[in-house]
Amino acid sequence: TSTSVNDTLKNFQVTLTNGQTYVAIANGVLNPSNFAVNPDGRSTAFTLFIKAMARENGSSSDVDFFVLHGSTDAPTVDVLARRVATLVDNAAYGDITNYITVPPASYILDVTPGNDNSTIVASFQADLSGLGGGAAVVFASGFFFFSENQNGAAFGIFAALPNGIVVEFPSVQL
């Protein structure tokens, strides 16, 4: 029923440069006092996270993606491609990585505390085998402790493709 820009949940002043491609991710909660605090002390208020110079295609036959830590109640984490490499090192809520390039394949992604890669807190199957030459935004969303966050959606990892399709990576039992 909105009839003007003044009838919004939140307004943002954003200046974008002509000729660049951007990704804007709306994230956070409208009333942080109704949710668990971020363990790293980061603000969880609803905001826009913006990535400039976003890619709509991969830079080669591989897959190019960046990662956003978007889970408000999750601590600083690492993301490891099991038996391959550390993809994300010490990302706190709101952090956006540089682009990461990997061969198109299927990976198990292990999420660990940023200071303890021997403790896996969640694992996900990321099948990137069909994305050769493509690009994506990989993001964490949901709550680690959903019962403390108004029973919101549980923590998950997702990929948003340039065509608007969003894929949820399935959880894998440890």
mmCIF file of C-alpha atoms in Angstrom:
data_model
loop_
_atom_site.group_PDB
_atom_site.id
_atom_site.type_symbol
_atom_site.label_atom_id
_atom_site.label_comp_id
_atom_site.label_asym_id
_atom_site.label_seq_id
_atom_site.Cartn_x
_atom_site.Cartn_y
_atom_site.Cartn_z
ATOM 1 C CA THR A 1 0.000 0.000 0.000
ATOM 2 C CA SER A 2 3.041 2.270 -0.192
ATOM 3 C CA THR A 3 2.398 5.434 -2.162
ATOM 4 C CA SER A 4 5.754 7.257 -1.894
ATOM 5 C CA VAL A 5 9.409 6.925 -0.903
ATOM 6 C CA ASN A 6 8.432 8.294 2.533
ATOM 7 C CA ASP A 7 6.364 5.159 3.217
ATOM 8 C CA THR A 8 9.242 2.698 3.566
ATOM 9 C CA LEU A 9 10.717 0.429 6.219
ATOM 10 C CA LYS A 10 14.084 2.129 5.844
ATOM 11 C CA ASN A 11 15.618 4.728 3.516
ATOM 12 C CA PHE A 12 19.246 4.658 2.366
ATOM 13 C CA GLN A 13 21.234 7.403 0.695
ATOM 14 C CA VAL A 14 23.437 5.640 -1.876
ATOM 15 C CA THR A 15 25.692 7.129 -4.546
ATOM 16 C CA LEU A 16 26.648 4.792 -7.373
ATOM 17 C CA THR A 17 29.187 5.441 -10.114
ATOM 18 C CA ASN A 18 27.908 5.272 -13.680
ATOM 19 C CA GLY A 19 29.333 2.355 -15.635
ATOM 20 C CA GLN A 20 30.018 0.105 -12.636
ATOM 21 C CA THR A 21 28.093 -3.000 -11.669
ATOM 22 C CA TYR A 22 26.984 -3.316 -8.049
ATOM 23 C CA VAL A 23 25.407 -5.899 -5.819
ATOM 24 C CA ALA A 24 23.326 -4.559 -2.927
ATOM 25 C CA ILE A 25 22.297 -6.969 -0.214
ATOM 26 C CA ALA A 26 19.600 -5.918 2.259
ATOM 27 C CA ASN A 27 20.432 -7.501 5.589
ATOM 28 C CA GLY A 28 19.951 -7.228 9.331
ATOM 29 C CA VAL A 29 16.961 -6.836 11.623
ATOM 30 C CA LEU A 30 14.557 -3.909 11.987
ATOM 31 C CA ASN A 31 14.680 -3.844 15.801
ATOM 32 C CA PRO A 32 18.009 -5.225 17.104
ATOM 33 C CA SER A 33 16.776 -5.141 20.721
ATOM 34 C CA ASN A 34 14.347 -7.974 19.839
ATOM 35 C CA PHE A 35 17.187 -10.282 18.726
ATOM 36 C CA ALA A 36 20.369 -11.798 20.130
ATOM 37 C CA VAL A 37 23.336 -9.427 20.071
ATOM 38 C CA ASN A 38 26.154 -10.069 17.650
ATOM 39 C CA PRO A 39 28.996 -11.852 19.512
ATOM 40 C CA ASP A 40 31.592 -9.573 17.856
ATOM 41 C CA GLY A 41 29.739 -6.391 18.835
ATOM 42 C CA ARG A 42 28.716 -5.556 15.258
ATOM 43 C CA SER A 43 25.509 -3.630 14.665
ATOM 44 C CA THR A 44 22.751 -5.904 13.372
ATOM 45 C CA ALA A 45 20.417 -3.063 12.357
ATOM 46 C CA PHE A 46 18.843 -3.417 8.917
ATOM 47 C CA THR A 47 21.198 -2.003 6.285
ATOM 48 C CA LEU A 48 22.552 -2.426 2.781
ATOM 49 C CA PHE A 49 25.858 -4.155 2.157
ATOM 50 C CA ILE A 50 27.218 -3.061 -1.223
ATOM 51 C CA LYS A 51 29.847 -4.709 -3.407
ATOM 52 C CA ALA A 52 31.231 -2.516 -6.180
ATOM 53 C CA MET A 53 32.696 -3.906 -9.391
ATOM 54 C CA ALA A 54 30.457 -6.951 -9.167
ATOM 55 C CA ARG A 55 30.850 -9.622 -11.812
ATOM 56 C CA GLU A 56 28.096 -11.109 -13.922
ATOM 57 C CA ASN A 57 30.458 -13.660 -15.481
ATOM 58 C CA GLY A 58 33.507 -15.541 -14.329
ATOM 59 C CA SER A 59 36.917 -14.304 -15.411
ATOM 60 C CA SER A 60 37.756 -17.682 -16.960
ATOM 61 C CA SER A 61 36.207 -21.141 -17.230
ATOM 62 C CA ASP A 62 36.282 -21.253 -13.413
ATOM 63 C CA VAL A 63 33.669 -19.911 -10.981
ATOM 64 C CA ASP A 64 34.118 -16.431 -9.455
ATOM 65 C CA PHE A 65 32.254 -15.522 -6.289
ATOM 66 C CA PHE A 66 32.480 -13.331 -3.235
ATOM 67 C CA VAL A 67 31.145 -14.157 0.216
ATOM 68 C CA LEU A 68 29.057 -12.064 2.619
ATOM 69 C CA HIS A 69 28.799 -13.073 6.288
ATOM 70 C CA GLY A 70 25.144 -12.188 6.795
ATOM 71 C CA SER A 71 24.165 -14.126 9.932
ATOM 72 C CA THR A 72 23.565 -11.532 12.651
ATOM 73 C CA ASP A 73 24.111 -13.819 15.657
ATOM 74 C CA ALA A 74 27.041 -15.828 14.279
ATOM 75 C CA PRO A 75 30.575 -15.090 15.472
ATOM 76 C CA THR A 76 33.642 -14.595 13.292
ATOM 77 C CA VAL A 77 33.999 -17.676 11.106
ATOM 78 C CA ASP A 78 36.226 -19.398 8.587
ATOM 79 C CA VAL A 79 34.844 -21.344 5.640
ATOM 80 C CA LEU A 80 36.917 -24.269 4.439
ATOM 81 C CA ALA A 81 36.453 -26.212 1.231
ATOM 82 C CA ARG A 82 37.021 -29.621 2.799
ATOM 83 C CA ARG A 83 40.419 -31.074 1.878
ATOM 84 C CA VAL A 84 40.954 -28.219 -0.617
ATOM 85 C CA ALA A 85 41.595 -24.777 0.922
ATOM 86 C CA THR A 86 40.425 -22.068 3.306
ATOM 87 C CA LEU A 87 38.055 -19.893 1.284
ATOM 88 C CA VAL A 88 37.079 -17.366 3.977
ATOM 89 C CA ASP A 89 39.375 -16.415 6.845
ATOM 90 C CA ASN A 90 38.112 -14.589 9.941
ATOM 91 C CA ALA A 91 34.930 -13.058 8.530
ATOM 92 C CA ALA A 92 32.702 -11.264 11.027
ATOM 93 C CA TYR A 93 29.067 -10.280 10.429
ATOM 94 C CA GLY A 94 28.891 -7.798 7.558
ATOM 95 C CA ASP A 95 32.298 -8.662 6.090
ATOM 96 C CA ILE A 96 32.489 -9.103 2.326
ATOM 97 C CA THR A 97 35.418 -10.967 0.790
ATOM 98 C CA ASN A 98 37.283 -10.225 -2.400
ATOM 99 C CA TYR A 99 36.422 -12.447 -5.332
ATOM 100 C CA ILE A 100 37.425 -16.091 -4.958
ATOM 101 C CA THR A 101 38.006 -18.239 -8.051
ATOM 102 C CA VAL A 102 37.597 -22.026 -7.936
ATOM 103 C CA PRO A 103 37.286 -24.781 -10.526
ATOM 104 C CA PRO A 104 33.686 -25.788 -11.281
ATOM 105 C CA ALA A 105 33.218 -28.802 -9.002
ATOM 106 C CA SER A 106 31.251 -29.995 -6.015
ATOM 107 C CA TYR A 107 32.598 -28.966 -2.607
ATOM 108 C CA ILE A 108 31.814 -29.592 1.045
ATOM 109 C CA LEU A 109 31.994 -26.247 2.857
ATOM 110 C CA ASP A 110 32.861 -26.488 6.551
ATOM 111 C CA VAL A 111 32.064 -23.484 8.753
ATOM 112 C CA THR A 112 34.372 -23.199 11.752
ATOM 113 C CA PRO A 113 34.998 -20.594 14.446
ATOM 114 C CA GLY A 114 37.534 -18.081 13.167
ATOM 115 C CA ASN A 115 40.106 -19.160 15.722
ATOM 116 C CA ASP A 116 39.508 -22.936 15.651
ATOM 117 C CA ASN A 117 39.454 -24.768 12.328
ATOM 118 C CA SER A 118 39.302 -28.132 14.102
ATOM 119 C CA THR A 119 35.731 -27.456 15.309
ATOM 120 C CA ILE A 120 33.196 -27.698 12.495
ATOM 121 C CA VAL A 121 29.895 -26.035 13.446
ATOM 122 C CA ALA A 122 28.074 -26.611 10.135
ATOM 123 C CA SER A 123 28.745 -28.182 6.742
ATOM 124 C CA PHE A 124 27.099 -27.599 3.374
ATOM 125 C CA GLN A 125 27.231 -29.174 -0.087
ATOM 126 C CA ALA A 126 28.115 -26.543 -2.703
ATOM 127 C CA ASP A 127 27.720 -28.007 -6.176
ATOM 128 C CA LEU A 128 29.374 -25.478 -8.473
ATOM 129 C CA SER A 129 30.008 -28.006 -11.235
ATOM 130 C CA GLY A 130 27.508 -26.363 -13.598
ATOM 131 C CA LEU A 131 28.748 -22.795 -13.046
ATOM 132 C CA GLY A 132 31.966 -22.845 -15.085
ATOM 133 C CA GLY A 133 32.561 -19.357 -16.469
ATOM 134 C CA GLY A 134 29.916 -17.991 -14.112
ATOM 135 C CA ALA A 135 29.782 -15.716 -11.109
ATOM 136 C CA ALA A 136 27.810 -15.755 -7.872
ATOM 137 C CA VAL A 137 27.263 -14.063 -4.547
ATOM 138 C CA VAL A 138 27.609 -16.595 -1.735
ATOM 139 C CA PHE A 139 26.077 -15.487 1.533
ATOM 140 C CA ALA A 140 25.309 -16.788 4.991
ATOM 141 C CA SER A 141 21.869 -15.988 6.340
ATOM 142 C CA GLY A 142 19.572 -17.075 9.130
ATOM 143 C CA PHE A 143 20.347 -17.548 12.797
ATOM 144 C CA PHE A 144 22.764 -19.862 14.589
ATOM 145 C CA PHE A 145 20.470 -19.684 17.618
ATOM 146 C CA PHE A 146 17.024 -19.319 16.039
ATOM 147 C CA SER A 147 15.206 -19.958 19.345
ATOM 148 C CA GLU A 148 16.857 -16.784 20.709
ATOM 149 C CA ASN A 149 15.890 -14.870 17.587
ATOM 150 C CA GLN A 150 12.092 -15.072 17.449
ATOM 151 C CA ASN A 151 12.340 -18.565 15.923
ATOM 152 C CA GLY A 152 13.678 -17.088 12.699
ATOM 153 C CA ALA A 153 15.141 -19.197 9.921
ATOM 154 C CA ALA A 154 18.095 -21.409 10.794
ATOM 155 C CA PHE A 155 21.620 -20.601 9.599
ATOM 156 C CA GLY A 156 22.296 -21.514 5.977
ATOM 157 C CA ILE A 157 24.545 -20.758 3.049
ATOM 158 C CA PHE A 158 23.105 -19.600 -0.265
ATOM 159 C CA ALA A 159 24.307 -18.523 -3.711
ATOM 160 C CA ALA A 160 22.657 -15.746 -5.705
ATOM 161 C CA LEU A 161 23.307 -15.885 -9.435
ATOM 162 C CA PRO A 162 23.359 -12.861 -11.772
ATOM 163 C CA ASN A 163 20.015 -13.924 -13.284
ATOM 164 C CA GLY A 164 18.339 -13.613 -9.859
ATOM 165 C CA ILE A 165 18.102 -17.311 -9.038
ATOM 166 C CA VAL A 166 19.006 -18.071 -5.409
ATOM 167 C CA VAL A 167 20.216 -21.564 -4.536
ATOM 168 C CA GLU A 168 20.339 -22.903 -0.985
ATOM 169 C CA PHE A 169 23.320 -25.159 -0.328
ATOM 170 C CA PRO A 170 22.010 -28.265 1.445
ATOM 171 C CA SER A 171 23.214 -28.937 4.966
ATOM 172 C CA VAL A 172 25.482 -31.976 5.327
ATOM 173 C CA GLN A 173 25.645 -34.008 8.515
ATOM 174 C CA LEU A 174 29.065 -33.892 10.149
#
